[in-house]
Amino acid sequence: MRLSLTPNQSIGLVTLFSLLVYNVGFWRNVAQQTLQHHAGNQLYLWLTLPLLVAAVLYLVLQLLFWPRVHRIVVPLLLVLSAAASWAVMTQNIYFNADQIQNILQTDPNEARAWINPRFIGWALLTGVLPAWLYLKYVRIRPAASQWRAAAWRVAGMLVPILVVLGIAAMGYQNYASFFRNNKDLKNQMLPMALVYAGIKTGYNAYDASRPFEPIGLDAQRVTSTAASPRKQVLVVVVGETTRAASWGLNPGAPATTPRLAAMPDVINYPDMTACGTSTAVSVPCMFSPETHADFNGNRAKHQENLMDVLKRAGVATAWLENDSGCKGICDRIPHRDIYLEAPKEQCHGNLCFDSTMLEPLKQTLTTLTGDAVIVLHANGSHGPAYFERYPDQYRKFTPTCDTNQMQDCSREQLLNTYQNTVVAQDAMLADTIQLLQQTPGISPALLYLSDHGESLGENGMFLHAAPYAVAPDGQIHVPMVFWGSKDFYADRGLDAACLKTQAGKPHSHDNLFHSVLGAMNVKTALYQRDLDLFAGCKVG
C-alpha cells in the first residue's frame, strides 16, 4: 500500500518530521539561551519560533522539490540531517561552510573515531529508515492540470513568506535581539543549515579560483608634496553603527558630542549617506574606487582597495583593528588587532573600548619615516550590547539598558544606552585629535565617518542590515567630521572656511576614496575630482 500525497502535502510531512526529530539539539540550545536571559520575557519567541522555523523549512523544501528530483533530494536530506542532528545533539556542532569544508577534508582515521554504535543506530532509525519508507511508499499525486499545479506551487511559497513576515513584524525586537546574541544558532536548524552551507561551500570553491585584480597601477605622489619638511599624516577613523540622528553636532540631535562641539576647527557633515547597512558591505564599499551605484561586493573581494593604492604611491599605511575585522581591506598592509594587546579589563570578548587604540596609534606615529594614512577601525556603537561599548564615566544618559537582551528594556533605556556609546566615541575622537596636536614633526588631519547607522525601535525595527532599498533613514544616514591642523591646511593649500561652507552639501561614502587620494596628493586615473571633499577648496 502506497501513500498518495500532493507535493505540498509531502513537503509538509518532511517539514513536520524535521522540526520534531532533526532539531532536538536546536530546541535544546534555544531553551538554554532563553532560560539564561529571563525566559518570562521570551514568551512571544517561544510561541512563534516553531512556526517560523517550520515556515522557513517549508519554503526551502518548496525550492528543492521538483518532479523526479525529489526522489533523490528528499532521501538525501533525510540521511544527512540524521547524521548532522546527532552531531548537534552530542557535540553541539554548528553546520556552516567551514564545517562542511572540515568534513570534506576528514580522513578515514578521523571518521572511524567519530562513528560509534549509537550514532549508527540514530542514523539508521531517523535517516535511512525514513528515506527508505519515502522511496517505497510515498507516491506524488499529480495535479489535475499544469495551471493548478503552478497555483499550488505559488501558494506553497507565498504562505510561508507571509508567515515569516507576519511574525517578524509583530515581534521584530525579540527576534533581532535573540539571533544577534546567538548568531550561530541558525547553523543548527536542520536541514536548512546543511542546504545553505552546501551552497556556500560550492560558491567558496568557485570564488577561490577567481583572479585577484590590482588597481591604481599608475598611482604616484605629486612632486609638490616634498615641499614641506613635516610628515603629512591623515588618520581615518571608521566608526561602527553610529547614526546621524544621535550625533550631537547635527541639528536637533541630543548633546552626545560635547568635546567635539567645543573644538571650533572641527567640521561637521550633517548630510552624510552610507553605502551599506552593514559593516560587511559598507567598509569594502567606502574603500573601493567604485561608487555605491556601481559597487559589487563579490568583485571587491578580488580587487585591491584604497590602502593598496596609497601603498603603491609610496604613502605609509597602517590599520588598527578594534571591531569585527577589516573585511579584507588591511590584508596587504601592516595591521594590529587591538584586543590582543589591550588591557583585558577594558575589553569584552574581542571588542575593547575604542580609547585603547590611542596608545598603539601613538606608537605608530613615533615610528613614521614619511607621509602616512592610518586607519582606526572603531567598534563605536556596536550592538546589541551597547552598555559594553563605554566605561562608566561616559554614562551620561540614564536610565540605561545594561543587558544585551533588548526586549528586556524600555525604548528610553535602549536609546539612552546607545547615546552613551556616542559620548564615548566623541571622547575618543577628541583625544585622538589632541594626540595628533601633541605629536612633533607631523602635519596631521583626522577624518571620521561611521560605516552605517542603527534602528532603535522606529517603526518596530532594531539593529541594522536591512535591505538598502527599504532601509530606514536611521540605518543609512551617518555622521562624518573632519579636523585639520593649521600645518595641514598650509601644506595642502586648503581653505578651512571653504571646507566649512561646503560641508552642508550632501555627501556619501563615495567621497572617501577620492578625498584621501586628494588629501595625500596621489595622482591616478582612478581619482575623481568631483568626489574629493578638498578639491574645490584648494588655494593658489
Coordinates of C-alpha atoms in Angstrom, one line a residue:
M1 CA 0.0 0.0 0.0
R2 CA 1.4 3.4 -1.1
L3 CA 0.7 6.8 0.4
S4 CA -0.6 9.1 -2.3
L5 CA 0.3 12.8 -1.5
T6 CA 0.3 16.1 -3.3
P7 CA 3.7 17.9 -3.5
N8 CA 2.6 20.3 -0.8
Q9 CA 1.5 17.5 1.5
S10 CA 4.7 15.6 1.0
I11 CA 6.7 18.8 1.8
G12 CA 4.6 19.4 4.9
L13 CA 5.2 15.8 6.1
V14 CA 9.0 16.2 5.8
T15 CA 8.8 19.6 7.4
L16 CA 7.0 18.3 10.5
F17 CA 9.3 15.3 10.8
S18 CA 12.4 17.5 10.5
L19 CA 11.0 20.0 13.0
L20 CA 10.4 17.3 15.7
V21 CA 13.3 14.9 15.1
Y22 CA 16.3 16.7 13.5
N23 CA 16.1 19.9 15.5
V24 CA 16.2 18.4 19.1
G25 CA 19.6 19.9 19.6
F26 CA 18.5 23.3 18.2
W27 CA 15.5 23.5 20.5
R28 CA 17.6 22.5 23.5
N29 CA 20.0 25.3 22.8
V30 CA 17.2 27.8 22.3
A31 CA 15.8 26.8 25.7
Q32 CA 19.2 27.2 27.3
Q33 CA 19.7 30.6 25.9
T34 CA 16.2 31.9 26.8
L35 CA 16.3 30.4 30.4
Q36 CA 19.6 32.2 31.0
H37 CA 18.0 35.5 29.9
H38 CA 14.6 35.9 31.7
A39 CA 12.5 33.2 30.0
G40 CA 9.3 35.1 31.0
N41 CA 10.1 37.9 28.6
Q42 CA 10.6 35.4 25.7
L43 CA 7.0 34.1 25.6
Y44 CA 6.5 35.5 22.1
L45 CA 9.7 33.9 20.9
W46 CA 8.6 30.5 22.3
L47 CA 5.1 30.7 20.9
T48 CA 6.2 31.7 17.4
L49 CA 9.7 30.3 16.8
P50 CA 8.4 26.8 15.9
L51 CA 6.1 28.3 13.4
L52 CA 8.8 30.5 12.0
V53 CA 11.3 27.6 11.6
A54 CA 8.6 25.4 10.0
A55 CA 7.7 28.2 7.5
V56 CA 11.4 28.7 6.5
L57 CA 12.0 24.9 6.2
Y58 CA 8.8 24.5 4.2
L59 CA 9.9 27.3 1.8
V60 CA 13.4 25.8 1.4
L61 CA 11.9 22.4 0.6
Q62 CA 9.5 24.0 -1.9
L63 CA 12.5 25.4 -3.8
L64 CA 14.1 21.9 -3.8
F65 CA 11.0 19.8 -4.5
W66 CA 10.6 19.1 -8.2
P67 CA 9.3 16.1 -10.2
R68 CA 11.6 13.1 -10.2
V69 CA 14.3 15.2 -8.5
H70 CA 12.5 15.0 -5.1
R71 CA 13.2 11.2 -5.1
I72 CA 16.9 12.0 -4.8
V73 CA 16.8 15.2 -2.8
V74 CA 14.4 14.2 0.0
P75 CA 16.0 10.9 0.9
L76 CA 19.5 12.6 0.8
L77 CA 18.3 15.4 3.1
L78 CA 16.8 12.9 5.5
V79 CA 20.0 10.8 5.8
L80 CA 22.3 13.8 6.0
S81 CA 20.0 15.6 8.5
A82 CA 20.0 12.5 10.7
A83 CA 23.8 12.4 10.8
A84 CA 24.0 16.2 11.4
S85 CA 21.4 16.2 14.1
W86 CA 23.4 13.6 16.1
A87 CA 26.4 15.9 15.9
V88 CA 24.3 18.8 17.1
M89 CA 22.8 16.9 20.0
T90 CA 26.0 15.2 21.2
Q91 CA 28.8 17.7 20.3
N92 CA 26.9 21.0 19.8
I93 CA 28.3 21.2 16.2
Y94 CA 27.3 24.2 14.0
F95 CA 27.0 23.5 10.3
N96 CA 28.4 26.3 8.3
A97 CA 30.6 26.3 5.2
D98 CA 33.7 26.0 7.3
Q99 CA 32.3 22.8 9.0
I100 CA 31.4 21.3 5.6
Q101 CA 34.9 22.0 4.4
N102 CA 36.3 20.4 7.5
I103 CA 34.1 17.3 6.9
L104 CA 35.2 17.0 3.3
Q105 CA 38.9 17.0 4.5
T106 CA 38.3 14.4 7.2
D107 CA 40.5 11.3 6.6
P108 CA 39.3 7.7 7.3
N109 CA 41.0 7.5 10.7
E110 CA 39.3 10.6 11.9
A111 CA 36.0 9.3 10.6
R112 CA 36.3 6.0 12.4
A113 CA 36.9 7.8 15.7
W114 CA 33.7 9.7 15.2
I115 CA 31.4 6.8 14.2
N116 CA 30.0 4.7 17.0
P117 CA 27.1 2.2 17.5
R118 CA 24.8 4.9 18.9
F119 CA 25.5 7.2 16.0
I120 CA 24.8 4.4 13.5
G121 CA 21.6 3.4 15.3
W122 CA 20.4 7.0 15.3
A123 CA 21.3 7.5 11.6
L124 CA 19.5 4.2 10.6
L125 CA 16.4 5.0 12.7
T126 CA 15.9 8.6 11.8
G127 CA 17.6 8.8 8.4
V128 CA 18.0 5.6 6.4
L129 CA 14.6 4.2 7.5
P130 CA 12.5 7.3 6.8
A131 CA 14.4 7.6 3.4
W132 CA 13.6 4.0 2.5
L133 CA 9.9 4.5 3.6
Y134 CA 9.7 7.6 1.5
L135 CA 11.1 5.9 -1.6
K136 CA 9.0 2.8 -1.2
Y137 CA 5.6 4.1 0.0
V138 CA 5.2 7.8 -0.9
R139 CA 3.7 8.5 -4.3
I140 CA 3.3 12.1 -5.5
R141 CA -0.2 12.6 -6.9
P142 CA -0.1 14.9 -9.9
A143 CA -2.4 17.9 -10.1
A144 CA -5.4 17.9 -12.4
S145 CA -3.7 20.4 -14.7
Q146 CA -0.4 22.3 -15.0
W147 CA -2.2 25.6 -14.1
R148 CA -3.5 24.0 -10.8
A149 CA 0.0 22.6 -10.1
A150 CA 1.5 26.1 -10.6
A151 CA -1.1 27.7 -8.4
W152 CA -0.4 25.3 -5.6
R153 CA 3.3 25.8 -6.0
V154 CA 3.0 29.6 -5.8
A155 CA 0.7 29.2 -2.7
G156 CA 3.2 26.9 -1.1
M157 CA 5.9 29.6 -1.4
L158 CA 3.7 32.6 -0.7
V159 CA 2.2 31.4 2.5
P160 CA 5.4 30.7 4.4
I161 CA 6.8 34.0 3.3
L162 CA 3.8 35.8 4.7
V163 CA 4.1 33.8 7.9
V164 CA 7.7 34.8 8.3
L165 CA 6.9 38.5 7.5
G166 CA 4.0 38.5 9.9
I167 CA 5.9 37.0 12.8
A168 CA 8.8 39.4 12.2
A169 CA 6.5 42.4 12.0
M170 CA 4.8 41.7 15.3
G171 CA 8.0 40.7 17.3
Y172 CA 11.0 42.1 15.5
Q173 CA 12.7 43.3 18.7
N174 CA 12.5 39.8 20.2
Y175 CA 14.0 38.1 17.1
A176 CA 16.6 40.8 16.4
S177 CA 17.9 40.6 19.9
F178 CA 17.9 36.8 20.2
F179 CA 19.6 36.0 17.0
R180 CA 22.0 38.9 17.2
N181 CA 23.2 37.5 20.5
N182 CA 23.1 33.9 19.2
K183 CA 24.2 34.3 15.6
D184 CA 25.4 30.7 15.2
L185 CA 22.1 29.0 16.3
K186 CA 20.8 29.3 12.7
N187 CA 23.6 26.9 11.8
Q188 CA 21.8 24.2 13.8
M189 CA 18.5 24.5 12.1
L190 CA 18.2 21.3 10.0
P191 CA 18.2 20.7 7.2
M192 CA 18.2 24.4 6.2
A193 CA 21.7 24.8 7.6
L194 CA 23.0 21.9 5.5
V195 CA 21.4 23.3 2.4
Y196 CA 22.9 26.8 2.9
A197 CA 26.3 25.5 4.0
G198 CA 26.4 23.2 0.9
I199 CA 25.6 26.1 -1.4
K200 CA 28.1 28.4 0.3
T201 CA 30.8 25.7 0.1
G202 CA 30.3 25.4 -3.6
Y203 CA 30.4 29.1 -4.1
N204 CA 33.6 29.4 -2.0
A205 CA 35.2 26.8 -4.2
Y206 CA 34.3 28.8 -7.3
D207 CA 35.2 32.1 -5.6
A208 CA 38.7 30.9 -4.6
S209 CA 39.6 30.3 -8.3
R210 CA 38.9 33.9 -9.4
P211 CA 41.9 36.0 -10.2
F212 CA 42.9 39.0 -8.0
E213 CA 42.9 42.4 -9.6
P214 CA 45.4 45.1 -8.8
I215 CA 44.1 48.7 -9.3
G216 CA 45.8 52.1 -9.5
L217 CA 49.0 50.8 -11.1
D218 CA 49.7 54.3 -12.2
A219 CA 49.4 55.8 -8.7
Q220 CA 52.2 58.3 -7.8
R221 CA 52.7 61.3 -5.5
V222 CA 52.5 64.7 -6.9
T223 CA 56.0 66.2 -6.6
S224 CA 54.9 69.3 -4.6
T225 CA 54.4 67.1 -1.5
A226 CA 58.1 67.2 -0.9
A227 CA 58.0 71.0 -0.2
S228 CA 57.0 70.5 3.4
P229 CA 59.6 69.3 6.0
R230 CA 56.8 67.9 8.1
K231 CA 55.3 64.4 7.7
Q232 CA 51.8 64.6 6.3
V233 CA 49.6 62.3 8.4
L234 CA 45.9 61.6 7.8
V235 CA 44.1 59.5 10.4
V236 CA 40.9 57.9 9.2
V237 CA 38.6 56.7 11.9
V238 CA 35.9 54.3 10.6
G239 CA 33.1 54.2 13.2
E240 CA 30.6 51.4 13.8
T241 CA 26.8 51.6 13.9
T242 CA 26.7 55.4 14.8
R243 CA 23.7 57.1 13.3
A244 CA 23.3 60.7 12.4
A245 CA 20.2 61.2 14.5
S246 CA 22.2 60.6 17.6
W247 CA 25.3 62.6 16.6
G248 CA 25.4 65.7 18.8
L249 CA 26.9 68.0 16.1
N250 CA 23.9 67.5 13.9
P251 CA 20.8 69.8 14.2
G252 CA 18.2 68.5 16.6
A253 CA 20.4 65.7 18.0
P254 CA 21.0 65.1 21.7
A255 CA 24.1 66.5 23.3
T256 CA 26.3 63.4 22.7
T257 CA 29.4 65.2 21.3
P258 CA 30.3 67.9 23.9
R259 CA 34.1 67.7 23.4
L260 CA 34.0 67.9 19.6
A261 CA 31.4 70.7 19.9
A262 CA 34.0 72.7 21.9
M263 CA 36.5 72.4 19.1
P264 CA 35.8 75.3 16.6
D265 CA 38.1 73.8 14.0
V266 CA 36.1 70.5 13.7
I267 CA 34.0 70.5 10.6
N268 CA 30.7 68.5 10.7
Y269 CA 29.0 67.0 7.7
P270 CA 25.3 66.7 8.6
D271 CA 24.0 65.2 5.3
M272 CA 26.1 62.0 5.0
T273 CA 24.9 58.8 3.5
A274 CA 26.4 55.3 3.9
C275 CA 26.8 52.9 1.0
G276 CA 25.5 49.9 3.0
T277 CA 23.6 49.0 6.1
S278 CA 26.2 46.5 7.5
T279 CA 30.0 46.6 8.1
A280 CA 30.5 43.7 5.6
V281 CA 29.1 45.9 2.8
S282 CA 30.0 49.4 3.9
V283 CA 33.7 49.0 4.7
P284 CA 34.7 47.4 1.4
C285 CA 32.4 49.9 -0.4
M286 CA 33.9 53.0 1.1
F287 CA 37.5 51.9 0.4
S288 CA 36.6 51.0 -3.2
P289 CA 37.1 53.3 -6.2
E290 CA 33.5 52.5 -7.2
T291 CA 30.5 54.5 -6.2
H292 CA 27.6 52.9 -4.3
A293 CA 25.7 52.7 -7.5
D294 CA 28.4 50.6 -9.2
F295 CA 29.8 48.7 -6.2
N296 CA 29.9 44.9 -6.3
G297 CA 30.8 43.1 -3.1
N298 CA 32.0 39.9 -4.8
R299 CA 34.2 41.8 -7.2
A300 CA 35.6 43.9 -4.3
K301 CA 36.8 40.7 -2.6
H302 CA 39.1 40.0 -5.5
Q303 CA 40.3 43.6 -6.0
E304 CA 42.8 45.9 -4.4
N305 CA 41.5 48.9 -2.5
L306 CA 42.4 52.5 -1.3
M307 CA 45.1 51.3 1.1
D308 CA 46.8 49.3 -1.7
V309 CA 46.8 52.3 -4.0
L310 CA 48.3 54.5 -1.2
K311 CA 51.0 52.0 -0.5
R312 CA 51.8 51.7 -4.2
A313 CA 52.2 55.5 -4.4
G314 CA 54.7 55.5 -1.5
V315 CA 52.4 56.6 1.3
A316 CA 53.0 54.6 4.5
T317 CA 49.8 52.8 5.7
A318 CA 48.7 51.1 8.9
W319 CA 45.4 49.7 10.3
L320 CA 44.4 49.4 13.9
E321 CA 41.5 47.0 14.3
N322 CA 39.0 47.2 17.2
D323 CA 35.9 45.9 15.5
S324 CA 34.8 42.7 13.7
G325 CA 37.7 42.7 11.2
C326 CA 38.8 44.8 8.3
K327 CA 36.8 42.8 5.7
G328 CA 40.0 42.3 3.7
I329 CA 40.9 45.9 3.4
C330 CA 44.0 45.6 5.6
D331 CA 45.2 42.2 4.3
R332 CA 48.2 43.6 2.5
I333 CA 49.3 46.4 4.8
P334 CA 50.6 46.5 8.4
H335 CA 47.7 46.0 10.9
R336 CA 47.2 45.3 14.5
D337 CA 44.4 43.6 16.4
I338 CA 43.8 45.8 19.5
Y339 CA 42.2 43.1 21.6
L340 CA 45.4 41.0 21.5
E341 CA 47.3 43.8 23.3
A342 CA 44.8 45.9 25.2
P343 CA 44.3 45.6 29.0
K344 CA 41.7 42.8 29.4
E345 CA 39.7 44.9 31.9
Q346 CA 39.0 47.3 29.1
C347 CA 37.7 44.6 26.7
H348 CA 34.5 42.5 26.4
G349 CA 35.5 39.5 24.3
N350 CA 37.4 40.7 21.2
L351 CA 36.0 44.2 21.4
C352 CA 37.7 46.8 23.6
F353 CA 36.9 50.4 24.5
D354 CA 37.9 52.5 21.5
S355 CA 40.2 54.5 23.7
T356 CA 42.6 51.5 23.8
M357 CA 43.6 52.4 20.2
L358 CA 45.3 55.6 21.4
E359 CA 48.5 54.0 22.7
P360 CA 49.1 51.9 19.6
L361 CA 48.4 55.0 17.5
K362 CA 51.0 56.9 19.5
Q363 CA 53.5 54.1 18.9
T364 CA 52.7 54.1 15.2
L365 CA 53.2 57.9 14.9
T366 CA 56.6 57.7 16.5
T367 CA 57.9 55.2 14.0
L368 CA 56.8 57.0 10.9
T369 CA 59.5 57.9 8.4
G370 CA 57.3 59.7 5.9
D371 CA 53.8 60.6 5.0
A372 CA 51.1 58.2 6.2
V373 CA 47.5 57.3 6.2
I374 CA 46.5 55.4 9.4
V375 CA 43.0 53.8 9.8
L376 CA 41.4 53.2 13.2
H377 CA 38.5 50.8 12.9
A378 CA 36.4 51.5 16.0
N379 CA 33.5 49.4 17.4
G380 CA 31.7 52.7 18.3
S381 CA 28.1 51.9 18.9
H382 CA 28.2 48.2 18.2
G383 CA 25.0 46.5 19.5
P384 CA 23.1 44.9 20.9
A385 CA 25.4 45.0 24.0
Y386 CA 25.6 48.8 23.8
F387 CA 26.4 49.0 27.5
E388 CA 29.7 47.3 26.9
R389 CA 30.9 49.9 24.5
Y390 CA 31.7 52.6 27.1
P391 CA 33.2 52.9 30.6
D392 CA 31.1 54.3 33.5
Q393 CA 32.5 57.8 33.1
Y394 CA 30.5 58.2 29.9
R395 CA 27.2 57.0 31.4
K396 CA 25.6 60.5 30.8
F397 CA 22.1 59.4 29.7
T398 CA 20.1 57.4 32.2
P399 CA 18.3 55.0 32.9
T400 CA 20.3 52.5 30.8
C401 CA 19.8 49.1 29.3
D402 CA 22.6 47.1 30.9
T403 CA 22.0 43.8 29.1
N404 CA 22.2 42.5 25.5
Q405 CA 18.6 41.4 25.7
M406 CA 17.0 44.5 24.2
Q407 CA 13.5 43.1 24.7
D408 CA 14.0 43.4 28.4
C409 CA 14.5 47.2 28.3
S410 CA 12.2 50.1 27.5
R411 CA 12.9 52.2 24.5
E412 CA 14.1 55.0 26.7
Q413 CA 16.7 52.8 28.3
L414 CA 17.8 51.5 25.0
L415 CA 18.1 54.9 23.5
N416 CA 20.0 56.3 26.5
T417 CA 22.5 53.4 26.4
Y418 CA 23.1 53.9 22.7
Q419 CA 23.6 57.6 23.1
N420 CA 26.2 56.9 25.8
T421 CA 28.2 55.0 23.2
V422 CA 28.3 58.2 21.1
V423 CA 29.5 60.1 24.1
A424 CA 32.4 57.7 24.4
Q425 CA 33.1 58.0 20.6
D426 CA 33.2 61.7 21.0
A427 CA 35.8 61.5 23.7
M428 CA 37.9 59.1 21.8
L429 CA 37.9 61.3 18.7
A430 CA 38.8 64.4 20.8
D431 CA 41.6 62.5 22.5
T432 CA 42.9 61.4 19.1
I433 CA 42.9 65.0 17.8
Q434 CA 44.8 66.1 21.0
L435 CA 47.4 63.3 20.4
L436 CA 47.9 64.4 16.9
Q437 CA 48.3 68.0 18.0
Q438 CA 51.0 67.0 20.6
T439 CA 53.0 64.8 18.2
P440 CA 56.0 66.7 16.9
G441 CA 57.2 66.7 13.3
I442 CA 53.9 65.9 11.7
S443 CA 51.2 67.9 9.8
P444 CA 48.1 66.0 10.9
A445 CA 44.4 65.7 10.0
L446 CA 41.6 63.4 11.0
L447 CA 38.6 62.2 9.1
Y448 CA 35.8 60.3 10.9
L449 CA 32.9 58.6 9.4
S450 CA 30.6 55.8 10.5
D451 CA 30.1 52.7 8.4
H452 CA 26.3 52.6 8.8
G453 CA 23.6 53.6 11.2
E454 CA 21.2 51.8 13.6
S455 CA 17.5 51.3 14.1
L456 CA 16.4 51.7 17.8
G457 CA 12.7 50.8 17.6
E458 CA 11.5 53.2 15.0
N459 CA 8.6 51.5 13.1
G460 CA 9.4 48.4 15.1
M461 CA 12.9 47.9 13.7
F462 CA 16.1 47.4 15.6
L463 CA 19.8 47.0 14.8
H464 CA 20.8 47.2 11.1
A465 CA 21.5 45.3 7.9
A466 CA 18.1 46.0 6.4
P467 CA 18.0 45.7 2.6
Y468 CA 19.3 49.0 1.3
A469 CA 16.3 49.7 -0.9
V470 CA 13.9 49.7 2.0
A471 CA 16.3 50.6 4.8
P472 CA 15.1 53.4 7.2
D473 CA 17.0 56.7 7.4
G474 CA 18.5 55.7 10.8
Q475 CA 20.5 52.9 9.1
I476 CA 21.9 54.8 6.2
H477 CA 22.2 58.4 7.5
V478 CA 25.6 58.6 9.4
P479 CA 27.9 61.2 10.9
M480 CA 31.2 62.5 9.4
V481 CA 33.6 65.1 10.7
F482 CA 37.0 66.5 9.6
W483 CA 39.7 68.2 11.6
G484 CA 42.9 69.6 10.1
S485 CA 45.8 71.2 11.9
K486 CA 47.0 74.6 10.7
D487 CA 50.1 73.0 9.2
F488 CA 47.9 70.5 7.3
Y489 CA 45.9 73.4 5.8
A490 CA 49.0 75.3 4.9
D491 CA 50.9 72.3 3.5
R492 CA 48.0 71.2 1.4
G493 CA 47.0 74.7 0.3
L494 CA 43.4 74.3 1.7
D495 CA 40.9 77.0 2.8
A496 CA 39.3 76.0 6.0
A497 CA 36.4 78.5 5.6
C498 CA 35.7 77.0 2.2
L499 CA 35.5 73.5 3.6
K500 CA 33.0 74.6 6.3
T501 CA 30.9 76.2 3.7
Q502 CA 30.9 73.0 1.5
A503 CA 30.2 70.7 4.5
G504 CA 26.4 71.4 4.4
K505 CA 26.0 69.8 1.0
P506 CA 25.0 66.1 0.6
H507 CA 28.0 63.7 0.9
S508 CA 28.4 59.9 1.0
H509 CA 30.9 57.1 1.4
D510 CA 31.7 57.6 -2.3
N511 CA 33.8 60.6 -1.2
L512 CA 36.3 58.7 1.0
F513 CA 38.4 57.1 -1.7
H514 CA 38.9 60.2 -3.7
S515 CA 39.2 62.6 -0.8
V516 CA 42.1 60.6 0.8
L517 CA 43.9 60.4 -2.6
G518 CA 43.4 64.2 -2.9
A519 CA 44.5 64.9 0.7
M520 CA 47.7 62.9 0.2
N521 CA 48.3 64.3 -3.3
V522 CA 48.2 60.9 -5.0
K523 CA 47.7 61.0 -8.8
T524 CA 46.0 58.1 -10.6
A525 CA 43.4 57.7 -13.3
L526 CA 41.0 56.3 -10.6
Y527 CA 40.8 59.7 -9.0
Q528 CA 37.5 61.6 -9.5
R529 CA 37.9 65.3 -8.6
D530 CA 34.1 65.9 -8.1
L531 CA 34.1 63.3 -5.3
D532 CA 37.1 64.9 -3.5
L533 CA 36.0 66.8 -0.4
F534 CA 39.0 69.0 -0.6
A535 CA 39.4 69.7 -4.4
G536 CA 37.1 72.7 -4.5
C537 CA 38.8 74.4 -1.6
K538 CA 42.4 74.5 -2.7
V539 CA 44.0 77.9 -3.0
G540 CA 47.0 79.0 -5.0

